[in-house]
PDB file of C-alpha atoms in Angstrom:
ATOM      1  CA  MET A 206      19.301 -13.363   8.448  1.00  0.00           C
ATOM      2  CA  LYS A 207      17.832 -10.645  10.833  1.00  0.00           C
ATOM      3  CA  LYS A 208      19.976  -8.007   8.808  1.00  0.00           C
ATOM      4  CA  VAL A 209      19.070  -9.633   5.578  1.00  0.00           C
ATOM      5  CA  LEU A 210      15.356  -9.067   6.543  1.00  0.00           C
ATOM      6  CA  ILE A 211      15.833  -5.756   7.826  1.00  0.00           C
ATOM      7  CA  PHE A 212      17.697  -4.386   4.369  1.00  0.00           C
ATOM      8  CA  SER A 213      14.965  -6.226   2.081  1.00  0.00           C
ATOM      9  CA  ALA A 214      11.958  -4.382   4.197  1.00  0.00           C
ATOM     10  CA  VAL A 215      13.799  -1.100   3.881  1.00  0.00           C
ATOM     11  CA  ALA A 216      14.192  -1.713  -0.117  1.00  0.00           C
ATOM     12  CA  GLU A 217      10.890  -2.533  -0.436  1.00  0.00           C
ATOM     13  CA  ALA A 218       9.310   0.005   1.530  1.00  0.00           C
ATOM     14  CA  ALA A 219      11.758   2.663   0.098  1.00  0.00           C
ATOM     15  CA  THR A 220      10.658   1.127  -3.216  1.00  0.00           C
ATOM     16  CA  GLY A 221       7.053   1.832  -2.322  1.00  0.00           C
ATOM     17  CA  ILE A 222       7.585   5.153  -1.538  1.00  0.00           C
ATOM     18  CA  ALA A 223       9.191   6.340  -4.735  1.00  0.00           C
ATOM     19  CA  LEU A 224       6.241   4.829  -6.600  1.00  0.00           C
ATOM     20  CA  LEU A 225       4.186   6.809  -4.258  1.00  0.00           C
ATOM     21  CA  ILE A 226       5.649  10.016  -4.736  1.00  0.00           C
ATOM     22  CA  ALA A 227       7.065   9.757  -8.656  1.00  0.00           C
ATOM     23  CA  PRO A 228       5.658   6.585 -10.236  1.00  0.00           C
ATOM     24  CA  THR A 229       6.316   7.852 -13.784  1.00  0.00           C
ATOM     25  CA  LEU A 230      10.380   8.523 -12.757  1.00  0.00           C
ATOM     26  CA  VAL A 231      10.846   4.971 -11.121  1.00  0.00           C
ATOM     27  CA  TRP A 232       9.348   3.179 -14.073  1.00  0.00           C
ATOM     28  CA  GLN A 233      11.542   5.341 -16.280  1.00  0.00           C
ATOM     29  CA  LEU A 234      14.430   4.017 -14.495  1.00  0.00           C
ATOM     30  CA  LEU A 235      13.483   0.357 -14.080  1.00  0.00           C
ATOM     31  CA  LEU A 236      11.962  -0.268 -17.369  1.00  0.00           C
ATOM     32  CA  GLY A 237      12.987   2.564 -19.661  1.00  0.00           C
ATOM     33  CA  GLU A 238       9.335   3.112 -20.418  1.00  0.00           C
ATOM     34  CA  GLN A 239       6.821   5.997 -19.400  1.00  0.00           C
ATOM     35  CA  LEU A 240       3.880   5.507 -17.738  1.00  0.00           C
ATOM     36  CA  THR A 241       0.416   7.146 -19.055  1.00  0.00           C
ATOM     37  CA  GLY A 242      -2.857   7.138 -17.855  1.00  0.00           C
ATOM     38  CA  VAL A 243      -4.317   4.693 -15.719  1.00  0.00           C
ATOM     39  CA  ALA A 244      -0.796   3.099 -14.964  1.00  0.00           C
ATOM     40  CA  ILE A 245      -0.089   5.928 -13.107  1.00  0.00           C
ATOM     41  CA  PRO A 246      -2.912   4.840 -10.059  1.00  0.00           C
ATOM     42  CA  VAL A 247      -1.925   1.218 -10.645  1.00  0.00           C
ATOM     43  CA  ALA A 248       1.607   2.012  -9.793  1.00  0.00           C
ATOM     44  CA  ARG A 249       0.617   3.897  -6.509  1.00  0.00           C
ATOM     45  CA  VAL A 250      -1.444   1.140  -5.367  1.00  0.00           C
ATOM     46  CA  ALA A 251       1.826  -1.230  -6.123  1.00  0.00           C
ATOM     47  CA  GLY A 252       3.545   1.190  -4.031  1.00  0.00           C
ATOM     48  CA  ILE A 253       1.106   1.189  -1.320  1.00  0.00           C
ATOM     49  CA  ALA A 254       1.660  -2.489  -1.323  1.00  0.00           C
ATOM     50  CA  LEU A 255       5.535  -2.573  -1.243  1.00  0.00           C
ATOM     51  CA  VAL A 256       5.388   0.066   1.920  1.00  0.00           C
ATOM     52  CA  ALA A 257       3.026  -2.414   3.466  1.00  0.00           C
ATOM     53  CA  LEU A 258       5.356  -5.535   2.892  1.00  0.00           C
ATOM     54  CA  GLY A 259       8.351  -3.806   4.060  1.00  0.00           C
ATOM     55  CA  ILE A 260       6.976  -3.019   7.104  1.00  0.00           C
ATOM     56  CA  ALA A 261       4.730  -6.582   7.398  1.00  0.00           C
ATOM     57  CA  CYS A 262       8.424  -7.951   6.779  1.00  0.00           C
ATOM     58  CA  TRP A 263      10.428  -5.693   9.159  1.00  0.00           C
ATOM     59  CA  PRO A 264      10.822  -7.825  12.515  1.00  0.00           C
ATOM     60  CA  GLY A 265       7.882  -7.314  14.422  1.00  0.00           C
ATOM     61  CA  PRO A 266       4.215  -8.219  14.159  1.00  0.00           C
ATOM     62  CA  PRO A 267       3.363  -8.126  10.408  1.00  0.00           C
ATOM     63  CA  LEU A 268      -0.638  -7.184  11.337  1.00  0.00           C
ATOM     64  CA  ALA A 269       1.146  -3.899  11.052  1.00  0.00           C
ATOM     65  CA  GLY A 270       1.550  -4.340   7.544  1.00  0.00           C
ATOM     66  CA  MET A 271      -1.487  -5.807   6.612  1.00  0.00           C
ATOM     67  CA  LEU A 272      -3.409  -2.819   8.541  1.00  0.00           C
ATOM     68  CA  ILE A 273      -1.670   0.016   7.099  1.00  0.00           C
ATOM     69  CA  TYR A 274      -1.708  -1.453   3.335  1.00  0.00           C
ATOM     70  CA  SER A 275      -5.557  -2.051   3.661  1.00  0.00           C
ATOM     71  CA  VAL A 276      -6.283   1.739   5.197  1.00  0.00           C
ATOM     72  CA  TRP A 277      -4.020   3.219   2.472  1.00  0.00           C
ATOM     73  CA  ALA A 278      -5.582   1.528  -0.220  1.00  0.00           C
ATOM     74  CA  THR A 279      -9.139   2.371   1.091  1.00  0.00           C
ATOM     75  CA  LEU A 280      -7.941   6.006   1.518  1.00  0.00           C
ATOM     76  CA  TYR A 281      -6.375   6.211  -2.527  1.00  0.00           C
ATOM     77  CA  LEU A 282      -8.875   4.031  -3.926  1.00  0.00           C
ATOM     78  CA  ALA A 283     -11.522   6.614  -2.486  1.00  0.00           C
ATOM     79  CA  TYR A 284      -9.809   9.278  -3.596  1.00  0.00           C
ATOM     80  CA  LEU A 285      -9.591   8.033  -7.150  1.00  0.00           C
ATOM     81  CA  GLY A 286     -13.388   7.563  -6.678  1.00  0.00           C
ATOM     82  CA  PHE A 287     -14.177  11.238  -5.570  1.00  0.00           C
ATOM     83  CA  ALA A 288     -11.349  13.120  -6.923  1.00  0.00           C
ATOM     84  CA  ALA A 289     -10.082  11.531  -9.768  1.00  0.00           C
ATOM     85  CA  GLY A 290     -13.117  10.412 -11.192  1.00  0.00           C
ATOM     86  CA  LEU A 291     -11.958   6.547 -12.049  1.00  0.00           C
ATOM     87  CA  ALA A 292     -14.884   4.367 -11.153  1.00  0.00           C
ATOM     88  CA  GLY A 293     -14.755   0.862 -12.658  1.00  0.00           C
ATOM     89  CA  VAL A 294     -17.753  -1.818 -11.717  1.00  0.00           C
ATOM     90  CA  LEU A 295     -15.373  -2.785  -8.451  1.00  0.00           C
ATOM     91  CA  LEU A 296     -13.943   0.323  -7.613  1.00  0.00           C
ATOM     92  CA  TRP A 297     -16.450   0.875  -4.511  1.00  0.00           C
ATOM     93  CA  PRO A 298     -16.885  -2.375  -3.894  1.00  0.00           C
ATOM     94  CA  ALA A 299     -13.372  -2.394  -3.332  1.00  0.00           C
ATOM     95  CA  VAL A 300     -13.739   0.248  -1.438  1.00  0.00           C
ATOM     96  CA  VAL A 301     -15.899  -0.816   1.068  1.00  0.00           C
ATOM     97  CA  LEU A 302     -13.805  -4.414   1.069  1.00  0.00           C
ATOM     98  CA  HIS A 303     -10.716  -2.607   2.619  1.00  0.00           C
ATOM     99  CA  LEU A 304     -12.713  -0.341   4.791  1.00  0.00           C
ATOM    100  CA  LEU A 305     -13.946  -3.486   6.230  1.00  0.00           C
ATOM    101  CA  LEU A 306     -11.003  -4.978   6.080  1.00  0.00           C
ATOM    102  CA  SER A 307      -9.353  -1.767   8.072  1.00  0.00           C
ATOM    103  CA  ILE A 308     -11.774  -1.517  10.763  1.00  0.00           C
ATOM    104  CA  LEU A 309     -11.048  -5.462  11.620  1.00  0.00           C
ATOM    105  CA  LEU A 310      -7.219  -5.198  11.100  1.00  0.00           C
ATOM    106  CA  GLY A 311      -7.736  -2.284  13.727  1.00  0.00           C
ATOM    107  CA  ARG A 312      -9.939  -4.180  16.332  1.00  0.00           C
ATOM    108  CA  VAL A 313      -7.294  -7.113  16.080  1.00  0.00           C
ATOM    109  CA  TRP A 314      -4.545  -4.408  16.619  1.00  0.00           C
ATOM    110  CA  LEU A 315      -6.410  -2.727  19.476  1.00  0.00           C
ATOM    111  CA  LEU A 316      -7.158  -6.037  20.950  1.00  0.00           C
ATOM    112  CA  ALA A 317      -3.373  -7.214  20.688  1.00  0.00           C
ATOM    113  CA  ALA A 318      -2.289  -3.896  21.945  1.00  0.00           C
ATOM    114  CA  ASN A 319      -4.277  -4.035  25.241  1.00  0.00           C
ATOM    115  CA  GLU A 320      -3.261  -7.753  25.631  1.00  0.00           C
TER     116      GLU A 320
END
């Protein structure tokens, strides 16, 4: 069972990294369609989630996966707002929420490490 979990975690994380690096290529290979417009940032957020899922499913604490997802989501969403000029009504509240979650999860991580 442990080998299957490790294989699955690696496969999901690898897919997530591929979505972060080349979302259009991955989408083309998976579904035979091109990604355009806002679908590309959405695919990259999905890639972040898949990397975090792979880390969370790796034998060890799932806290690491949630912390990584929250930090990466904060940084990428803020990048979309500042550098890419994308901003819906909920973008900045989502950035603030992920920042707060990152701080809380980081605090829990540090407390667990000190025990």
